[in-house]
Short mmCIF file of C-alpha atoms and ligand atoms in Angstrom, two decimals:
data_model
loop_
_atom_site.label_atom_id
_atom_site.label_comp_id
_atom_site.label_asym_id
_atom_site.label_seq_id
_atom_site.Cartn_x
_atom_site.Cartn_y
_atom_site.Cartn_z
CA UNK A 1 0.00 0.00 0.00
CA UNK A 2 1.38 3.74 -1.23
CA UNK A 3 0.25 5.28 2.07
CA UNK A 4 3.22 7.46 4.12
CA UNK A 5 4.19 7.27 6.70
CA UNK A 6 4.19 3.98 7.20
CA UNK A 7 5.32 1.08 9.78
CA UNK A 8 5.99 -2.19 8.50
CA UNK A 9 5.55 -5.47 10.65
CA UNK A 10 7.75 -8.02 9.80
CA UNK A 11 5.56 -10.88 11.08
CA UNK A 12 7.79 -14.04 9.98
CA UNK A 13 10.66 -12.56 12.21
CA UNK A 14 8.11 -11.92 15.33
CA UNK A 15 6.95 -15.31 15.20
CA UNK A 16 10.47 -16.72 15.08
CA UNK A 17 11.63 -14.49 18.22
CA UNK A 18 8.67 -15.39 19.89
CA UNK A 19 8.92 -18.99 19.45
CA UNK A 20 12.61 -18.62 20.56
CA UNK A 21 11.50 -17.63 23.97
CA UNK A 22 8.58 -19.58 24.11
CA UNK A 23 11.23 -22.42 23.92
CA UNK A 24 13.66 -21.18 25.62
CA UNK A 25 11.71 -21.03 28.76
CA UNK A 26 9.93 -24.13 28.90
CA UNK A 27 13.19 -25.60 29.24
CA UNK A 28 13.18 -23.97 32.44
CA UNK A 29 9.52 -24.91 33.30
CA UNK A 30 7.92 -21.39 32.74
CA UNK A 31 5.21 -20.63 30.71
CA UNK A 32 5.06 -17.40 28.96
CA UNK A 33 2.19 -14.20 28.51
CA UNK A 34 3.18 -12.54 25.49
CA UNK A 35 2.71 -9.17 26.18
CA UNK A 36 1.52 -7.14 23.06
CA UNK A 37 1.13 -3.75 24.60
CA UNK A 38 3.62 -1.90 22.31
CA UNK A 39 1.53 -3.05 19.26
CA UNK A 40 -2.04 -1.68 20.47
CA UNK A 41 -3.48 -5.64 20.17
CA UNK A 42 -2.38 -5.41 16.70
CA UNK A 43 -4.12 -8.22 15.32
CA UNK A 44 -1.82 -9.92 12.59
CA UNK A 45 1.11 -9.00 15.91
CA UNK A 46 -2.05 -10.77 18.38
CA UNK A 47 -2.15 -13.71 15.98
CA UNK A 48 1.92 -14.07 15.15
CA UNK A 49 2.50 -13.96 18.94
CA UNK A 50 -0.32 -16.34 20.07
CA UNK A 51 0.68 -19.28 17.59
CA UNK A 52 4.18 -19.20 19.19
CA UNK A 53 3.71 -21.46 21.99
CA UNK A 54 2.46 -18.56 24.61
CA UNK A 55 -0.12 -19.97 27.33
CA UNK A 56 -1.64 -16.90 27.84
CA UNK A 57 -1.86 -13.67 25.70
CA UNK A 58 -1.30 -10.37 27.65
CA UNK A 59 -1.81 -6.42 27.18
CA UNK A 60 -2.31 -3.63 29.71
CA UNK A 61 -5.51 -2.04 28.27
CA UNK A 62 -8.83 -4.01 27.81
CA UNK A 63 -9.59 -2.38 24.61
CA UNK A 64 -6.12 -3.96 22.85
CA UNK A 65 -7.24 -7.75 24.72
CA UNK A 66 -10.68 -7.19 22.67
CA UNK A 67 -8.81 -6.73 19.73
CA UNK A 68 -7.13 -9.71 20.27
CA UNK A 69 -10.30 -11.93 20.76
CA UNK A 70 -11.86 -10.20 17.83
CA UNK A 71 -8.47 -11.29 15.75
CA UNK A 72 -9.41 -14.80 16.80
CA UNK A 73 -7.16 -15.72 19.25
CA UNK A 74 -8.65 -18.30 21.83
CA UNK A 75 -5.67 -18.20 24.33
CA UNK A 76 -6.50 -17.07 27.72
CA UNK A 77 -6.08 -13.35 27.88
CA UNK A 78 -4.29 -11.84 31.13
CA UNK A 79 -4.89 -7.82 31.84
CA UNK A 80 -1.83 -6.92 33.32
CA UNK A 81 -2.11 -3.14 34.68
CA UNK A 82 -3.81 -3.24 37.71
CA UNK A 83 -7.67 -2.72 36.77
CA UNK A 84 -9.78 0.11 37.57
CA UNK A 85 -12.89 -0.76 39.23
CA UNK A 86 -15.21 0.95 37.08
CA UNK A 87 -13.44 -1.57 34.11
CA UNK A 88 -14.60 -4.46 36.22
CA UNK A 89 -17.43 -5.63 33.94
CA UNK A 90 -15.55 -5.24 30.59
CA UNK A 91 -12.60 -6.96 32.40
CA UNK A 92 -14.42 -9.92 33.66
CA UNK A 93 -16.11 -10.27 30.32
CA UNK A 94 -12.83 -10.18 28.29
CA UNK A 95 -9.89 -11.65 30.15
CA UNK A 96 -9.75 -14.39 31.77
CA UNK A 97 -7.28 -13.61 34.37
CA UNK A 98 -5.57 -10.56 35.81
CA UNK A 99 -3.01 -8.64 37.71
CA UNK A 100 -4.35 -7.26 40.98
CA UNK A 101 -3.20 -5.58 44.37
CA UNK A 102 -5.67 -3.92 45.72
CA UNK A 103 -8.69 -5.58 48.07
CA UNK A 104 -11.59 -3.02 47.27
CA UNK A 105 -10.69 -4.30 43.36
CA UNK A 106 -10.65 -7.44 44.05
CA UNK A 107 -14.23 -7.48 45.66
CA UNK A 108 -15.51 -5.00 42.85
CA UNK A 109 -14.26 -7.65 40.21
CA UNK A 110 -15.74 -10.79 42.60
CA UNK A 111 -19.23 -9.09 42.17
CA UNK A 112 -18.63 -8.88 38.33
CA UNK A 113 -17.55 -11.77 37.51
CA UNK A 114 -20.69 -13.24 39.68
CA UNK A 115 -23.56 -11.48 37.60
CA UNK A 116 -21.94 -12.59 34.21
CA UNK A 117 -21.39 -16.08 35.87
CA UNK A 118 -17.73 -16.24 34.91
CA UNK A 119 -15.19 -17.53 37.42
CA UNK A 120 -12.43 -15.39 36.78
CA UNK A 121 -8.69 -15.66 38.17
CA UNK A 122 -6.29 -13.36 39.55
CA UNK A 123 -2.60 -13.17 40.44
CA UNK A 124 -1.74 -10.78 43.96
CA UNK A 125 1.19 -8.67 42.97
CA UNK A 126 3.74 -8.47 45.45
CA UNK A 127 5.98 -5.55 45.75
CA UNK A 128 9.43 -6.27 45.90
CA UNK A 129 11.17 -2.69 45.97
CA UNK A 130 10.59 -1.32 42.39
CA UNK A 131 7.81 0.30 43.88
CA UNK A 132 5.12 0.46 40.94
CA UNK A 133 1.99 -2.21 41.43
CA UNK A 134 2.29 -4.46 43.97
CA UNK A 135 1.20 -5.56 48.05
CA UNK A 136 4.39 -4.09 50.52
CA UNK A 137 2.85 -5.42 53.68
CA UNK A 138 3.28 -9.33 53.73
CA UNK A 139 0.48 -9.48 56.31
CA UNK A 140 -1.64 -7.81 53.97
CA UNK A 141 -0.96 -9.93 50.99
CA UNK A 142 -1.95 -13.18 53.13
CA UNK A 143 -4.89 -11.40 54.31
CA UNK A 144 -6.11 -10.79 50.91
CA UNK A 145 -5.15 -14.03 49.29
CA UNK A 146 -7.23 -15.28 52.34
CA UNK A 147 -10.20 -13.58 51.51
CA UNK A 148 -10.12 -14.23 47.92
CA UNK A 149 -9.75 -17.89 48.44
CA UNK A 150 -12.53 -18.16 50.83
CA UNK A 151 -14.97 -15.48 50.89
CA UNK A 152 -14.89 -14.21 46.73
CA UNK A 153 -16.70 -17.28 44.98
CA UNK A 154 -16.37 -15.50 41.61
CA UNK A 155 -13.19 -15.46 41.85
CA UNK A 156 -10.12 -17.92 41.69
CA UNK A 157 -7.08 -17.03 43.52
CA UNK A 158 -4.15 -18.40 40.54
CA UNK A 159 -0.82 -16.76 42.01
CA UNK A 160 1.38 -14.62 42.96
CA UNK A 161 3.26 -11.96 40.75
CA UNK A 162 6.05 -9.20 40.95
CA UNK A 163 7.54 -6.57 38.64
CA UNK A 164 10.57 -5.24 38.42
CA UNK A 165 12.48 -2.74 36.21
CA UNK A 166 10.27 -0.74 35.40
CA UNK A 167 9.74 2.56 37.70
CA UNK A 168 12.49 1.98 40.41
CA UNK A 169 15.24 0.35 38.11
CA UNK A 170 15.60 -2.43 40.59
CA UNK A 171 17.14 -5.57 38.82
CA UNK A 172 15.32 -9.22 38.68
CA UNK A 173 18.33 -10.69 40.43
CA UNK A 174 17.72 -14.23 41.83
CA UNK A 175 17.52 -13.24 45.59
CA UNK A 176 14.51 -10.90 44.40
CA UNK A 177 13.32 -13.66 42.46
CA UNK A 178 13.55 -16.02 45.51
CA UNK A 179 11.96 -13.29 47.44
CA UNK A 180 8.66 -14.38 45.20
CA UNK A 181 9.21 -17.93 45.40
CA UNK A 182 8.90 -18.12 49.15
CA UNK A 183 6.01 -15.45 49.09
CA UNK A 184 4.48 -18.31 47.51
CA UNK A 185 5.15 -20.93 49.39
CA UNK A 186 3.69 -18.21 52.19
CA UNK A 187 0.36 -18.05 50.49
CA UNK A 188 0.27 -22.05 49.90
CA UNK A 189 0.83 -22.89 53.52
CA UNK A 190 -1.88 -20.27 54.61
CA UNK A 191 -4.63 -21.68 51.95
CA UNK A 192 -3.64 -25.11 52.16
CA UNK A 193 -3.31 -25.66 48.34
CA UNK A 194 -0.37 -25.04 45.98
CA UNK A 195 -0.94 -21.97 43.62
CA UNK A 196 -0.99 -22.26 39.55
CA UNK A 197 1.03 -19.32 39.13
CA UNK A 198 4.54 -17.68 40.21
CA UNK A 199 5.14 -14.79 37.62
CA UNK A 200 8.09 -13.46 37.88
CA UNK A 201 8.26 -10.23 35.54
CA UNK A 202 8.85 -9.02 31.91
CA UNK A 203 11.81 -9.22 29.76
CA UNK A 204 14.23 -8.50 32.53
CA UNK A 205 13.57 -11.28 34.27
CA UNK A 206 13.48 -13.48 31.40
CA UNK A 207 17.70 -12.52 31.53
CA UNK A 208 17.67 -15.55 34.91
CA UNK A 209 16.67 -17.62 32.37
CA UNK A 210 19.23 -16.50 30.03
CA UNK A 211 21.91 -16.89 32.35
CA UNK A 212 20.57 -20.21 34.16
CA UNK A 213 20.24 -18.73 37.48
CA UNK A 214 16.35 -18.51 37.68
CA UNK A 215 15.17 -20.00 41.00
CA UNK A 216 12.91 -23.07 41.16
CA UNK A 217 9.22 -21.97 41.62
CA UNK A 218 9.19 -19.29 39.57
CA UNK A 219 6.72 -20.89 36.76
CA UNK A 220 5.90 -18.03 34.51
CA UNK A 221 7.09 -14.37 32.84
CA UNK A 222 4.62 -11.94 31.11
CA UNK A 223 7.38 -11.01 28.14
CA UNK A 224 6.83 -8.79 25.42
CA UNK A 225 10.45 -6.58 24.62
CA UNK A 226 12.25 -9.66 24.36
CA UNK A 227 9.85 -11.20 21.45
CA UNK A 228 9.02 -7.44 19.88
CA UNK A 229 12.20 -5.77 20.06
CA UNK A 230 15.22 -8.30 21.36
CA UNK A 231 17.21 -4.93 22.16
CA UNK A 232 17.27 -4.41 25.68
CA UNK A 233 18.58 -7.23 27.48
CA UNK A 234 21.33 -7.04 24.84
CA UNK A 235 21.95 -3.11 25.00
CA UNK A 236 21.60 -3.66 29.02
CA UNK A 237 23.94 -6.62 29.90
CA UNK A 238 25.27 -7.55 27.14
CA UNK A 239 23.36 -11.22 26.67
CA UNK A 240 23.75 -12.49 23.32
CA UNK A 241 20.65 -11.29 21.04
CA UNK A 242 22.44 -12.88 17.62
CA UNK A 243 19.60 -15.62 17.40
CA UNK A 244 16.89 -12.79 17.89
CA UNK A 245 15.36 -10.69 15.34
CA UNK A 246 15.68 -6.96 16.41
CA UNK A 247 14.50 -5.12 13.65
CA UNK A 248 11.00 -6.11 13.13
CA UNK A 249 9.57 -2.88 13.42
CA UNK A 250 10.28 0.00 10.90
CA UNK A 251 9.20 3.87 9.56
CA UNK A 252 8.88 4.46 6.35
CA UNK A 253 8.31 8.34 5.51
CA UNK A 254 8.06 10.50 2.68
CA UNK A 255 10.45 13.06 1.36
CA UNK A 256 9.01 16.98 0.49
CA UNK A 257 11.47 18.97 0.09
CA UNK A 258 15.76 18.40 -0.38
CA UNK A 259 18.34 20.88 -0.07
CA UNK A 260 21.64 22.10 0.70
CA UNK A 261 21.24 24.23 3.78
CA UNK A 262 23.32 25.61 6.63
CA UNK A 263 23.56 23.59 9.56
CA UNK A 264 22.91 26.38 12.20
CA UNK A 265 20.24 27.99 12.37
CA UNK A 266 20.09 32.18 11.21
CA UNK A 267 18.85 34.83 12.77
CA UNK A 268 17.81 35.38 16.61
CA UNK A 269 18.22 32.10 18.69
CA UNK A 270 15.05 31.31 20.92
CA UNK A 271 13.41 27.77 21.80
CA UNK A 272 12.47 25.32 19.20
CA UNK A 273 8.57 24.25 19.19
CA UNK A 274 8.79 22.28 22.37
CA UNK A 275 10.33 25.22 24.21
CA UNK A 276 13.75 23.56 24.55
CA UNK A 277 17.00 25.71 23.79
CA UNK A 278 19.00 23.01 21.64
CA UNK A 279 22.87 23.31 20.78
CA UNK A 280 23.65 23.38 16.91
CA UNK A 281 27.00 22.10 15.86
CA UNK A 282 27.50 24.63 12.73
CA UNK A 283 29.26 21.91 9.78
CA UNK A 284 28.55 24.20 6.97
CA UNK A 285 26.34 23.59 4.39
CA UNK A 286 25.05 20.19 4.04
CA UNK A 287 22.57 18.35 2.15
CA UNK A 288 19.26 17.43 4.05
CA UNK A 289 15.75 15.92 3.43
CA UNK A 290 12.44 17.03 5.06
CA UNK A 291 10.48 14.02 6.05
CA UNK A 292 6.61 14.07 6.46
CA UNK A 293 6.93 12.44 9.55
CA UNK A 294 7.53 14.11 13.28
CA UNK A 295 6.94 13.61 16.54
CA UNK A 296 3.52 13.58 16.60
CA UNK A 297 3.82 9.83 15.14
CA UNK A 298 6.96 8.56 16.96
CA UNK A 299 7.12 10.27 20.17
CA UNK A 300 9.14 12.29 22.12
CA UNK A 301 12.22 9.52 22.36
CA UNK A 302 14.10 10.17 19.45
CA UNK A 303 16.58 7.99 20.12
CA UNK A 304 14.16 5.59 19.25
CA UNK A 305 13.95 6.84 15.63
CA UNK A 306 17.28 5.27 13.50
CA UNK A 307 17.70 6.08 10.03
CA UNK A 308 18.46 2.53 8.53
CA UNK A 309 20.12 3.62 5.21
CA UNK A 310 23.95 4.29 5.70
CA UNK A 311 25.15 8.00 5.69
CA UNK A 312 21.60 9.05 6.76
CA UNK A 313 21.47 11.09 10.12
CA UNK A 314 19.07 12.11 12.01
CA UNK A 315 18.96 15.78 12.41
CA UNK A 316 16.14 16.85 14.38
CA UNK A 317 12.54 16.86 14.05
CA UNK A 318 8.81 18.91 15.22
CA UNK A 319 5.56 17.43 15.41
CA UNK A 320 5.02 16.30 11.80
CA UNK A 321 8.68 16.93 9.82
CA UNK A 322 11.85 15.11 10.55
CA UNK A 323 15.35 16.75 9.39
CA UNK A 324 17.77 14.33 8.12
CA UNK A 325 21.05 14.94 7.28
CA UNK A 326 22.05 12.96 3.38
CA UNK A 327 25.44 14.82 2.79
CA UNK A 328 27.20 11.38 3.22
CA UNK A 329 24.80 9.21 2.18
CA UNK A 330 25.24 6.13 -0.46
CA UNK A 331 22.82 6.99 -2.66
CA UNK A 332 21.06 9.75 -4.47
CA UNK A 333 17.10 10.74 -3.05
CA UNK A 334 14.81 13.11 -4.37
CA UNK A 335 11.49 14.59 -3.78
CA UNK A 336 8.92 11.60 -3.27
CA UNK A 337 11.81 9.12 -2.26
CA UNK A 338 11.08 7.06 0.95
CA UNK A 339 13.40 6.61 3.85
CA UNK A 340 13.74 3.96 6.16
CA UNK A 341 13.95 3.79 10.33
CA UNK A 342 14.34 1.38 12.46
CA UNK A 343 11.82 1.72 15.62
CA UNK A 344 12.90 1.39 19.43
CA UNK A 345 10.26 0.63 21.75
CA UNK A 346 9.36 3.77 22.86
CA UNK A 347 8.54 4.70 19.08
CA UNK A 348 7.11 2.03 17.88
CA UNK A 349 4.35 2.63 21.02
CA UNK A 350 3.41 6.01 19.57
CA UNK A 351 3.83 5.08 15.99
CA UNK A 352 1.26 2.44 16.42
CA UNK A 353 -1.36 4.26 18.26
CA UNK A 354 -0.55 7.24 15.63
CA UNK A 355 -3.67 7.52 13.29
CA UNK A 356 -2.20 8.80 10.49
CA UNK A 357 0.09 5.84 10.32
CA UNK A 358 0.15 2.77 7.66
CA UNK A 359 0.54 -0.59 9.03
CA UNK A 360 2.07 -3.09 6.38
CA UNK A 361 3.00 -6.48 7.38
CA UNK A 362 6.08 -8.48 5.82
CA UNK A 363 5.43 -11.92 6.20
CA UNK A 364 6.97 -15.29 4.23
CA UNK A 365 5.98 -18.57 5.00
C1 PLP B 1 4.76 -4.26 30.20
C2 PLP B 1 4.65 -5.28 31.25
C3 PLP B 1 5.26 -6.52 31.08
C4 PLP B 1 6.12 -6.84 29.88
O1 PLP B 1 7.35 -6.19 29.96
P1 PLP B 1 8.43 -6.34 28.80
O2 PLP B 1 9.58 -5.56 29.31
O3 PLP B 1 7.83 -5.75 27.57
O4 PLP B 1 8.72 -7.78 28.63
C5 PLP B 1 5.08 -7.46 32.08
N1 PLP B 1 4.34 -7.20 33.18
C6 PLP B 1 3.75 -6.02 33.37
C7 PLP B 1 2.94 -5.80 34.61
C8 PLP B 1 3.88 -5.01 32.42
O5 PLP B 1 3.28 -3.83 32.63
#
């Protein structure tokens, strides 16, 4: 489709990453929630990820999890921000299991999930010092698994959970991860059963089972970076990403207008359109293009946004243009030309929820 700007999907290379951890960690006994978030519930992304070996198929808005059952996937679907009580009915109806912490939730969603008939499960997130989601008080986490196992028939108490990483930078090490398993060995003794679930975080915890060192009892990861992107862990720690695919998402934009120009701006300096003062290396005249493409699609992170073809750089950009710099580029462009990026996570986020954006899959057999 002739449509700019554009993101294309490469769909063959998401299934393989996905199956790679899918593998990967059922060798260590953990089941995986693919976590398509960053993709909106795209449905061909829904679709590649769910046929990968996932056991349940996870997103942090209810809207993108009805996308997902409206793409046809059957998989258990797992909400994983902590819900809103005034969600409870959509939630109930939707997913079949989600991440909670809180008690007057928990009965909200028990009364729910009783007038649609639906037994529905939940995992009690334990805070282990990232501080985000998640129970502090261990008396208060066995008081609420207590009262979700025996006074919330609607409901089916399935685990315990943690996250990590993602406000407070703390690191999945294996003490923290340990810290969970015997949380839920806590919660078994106290209910008398043993629990379905022990999730132990995203992609950054998914580097224990990299490096071998992921306790026994942790039995599941919610992972969606490591199948979608196959960056971080890599950029992070250094773990070896050569078997991953880490270019599966990509910009294509249009160029309007090509010039030589100077490099530093003329005339009074101010703030650019987003009130910054930015510093201007003056190189002369160079040769740029003017994308239609800007922030407005990709975000604010534009570290996020890498030209792909070599001797491109990117210059700057407002809401809807992006400045490249061509000077030392291979090849010749002109008016109409397209140019290529290469999305980060944080990009790739907007770019998808962006409207005014394309979506083409790539896919082979
Ligand atoms: C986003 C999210 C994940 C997935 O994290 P990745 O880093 O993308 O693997 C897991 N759990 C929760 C609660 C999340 O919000």
């Amino acid at each position: 489709m002739k449509s700019y700007p554009k993101v294309t999907i490469n769909l063959k290379e998401l299934r393989e990453n996905a199956k790679a951890v899918t593998e990967k960690c059922s060798k260590a006994g953990i089941d995986v929630a693919g976590v398509v978030k960053m993709a909106w519930g795209d449905p061909e992304v829904c679709r590649a990820i769910a046929a990968s070996g996932v056991k349940q198929l996870a997103s942090s808005r209810i809207k993108q999890l009805e996308r997902a059952k409206a793409a046809g996937v059957t998989l258990p679907l797992m909400l994983i921000r902590i819900p809103m009580i005034s969600e409870a009915d959509s939630v109930v109806k939707t997913a079949d299991i989600s991440l909670q912490s809180d008690i007057s939730v928990l009965r909200a969603f028990d009364e729910a999930a009783g007038r649609i008939g639906k037994k529905h499960k939940v995992v009690l997130m334990a805070e282990l010092g990232d501080l985000r989601e998640g129970i502090w008080s261990r008396e208060e986490l066995m008081d609420m698994a207590l009262e979700v196992e025996n006074k919330m028939p609607n409901l089916e108490l399935a685990g315990v959970g943690t996250n990590l990483g993602c406000y407070g930078s703390i690191l999945s090490t294996p003490e923290k991860m340990q810290d969970l398993v015997d949380i839920s060995h806590a919660v078994e003794e106290k209910i008398g059963r043993s629990l379905e679930i022990v999730s132990g975080g995203g992609t950054r915890s998914y580097a224990r089972v990299l490096d071998g060192n992921m306790p026994a009892g942790i039995n599941h990861l919610r992972i969606g970076c490591q199948m979608l992107m196959a960056k971080e862990l890599n950029e992070i720690w250094g773990h070896d990403n050569s078997d991953m695919n880490t270019e599966i998402f990509n910009l294509e934009a249009e160029i309007v207008e090509l010039r030589d120009k100077p490099t530093h701006p003329f005339g009074e300096i101010g703030v650019d359109a987003f009130r910054n003062l930015p510093v201007y290396e003056d190189r002369g005249v160079r040769r740029r293009a003017l994308l239609a493409v800007g922030k407005a699609d990709y975000g604010q992170d534009t570290d996020c946004v890498m030209p792909r073809d070599k001797g491109v750089e990117y210059i700057g950009s407002s809401s809807d243009h992006t400045i490249v710099d061509i000077q030392d580029a291979d090849r010749e462009y002109k008016v109409g030309d397209i140019l290529k990026f290469n999305l980060g996570y944080a990009a790739a986020l907007s770019a998808l929820a962006s409207e005014d954006i394309t979506v083409e899959y790539i896919d082979e057999q």
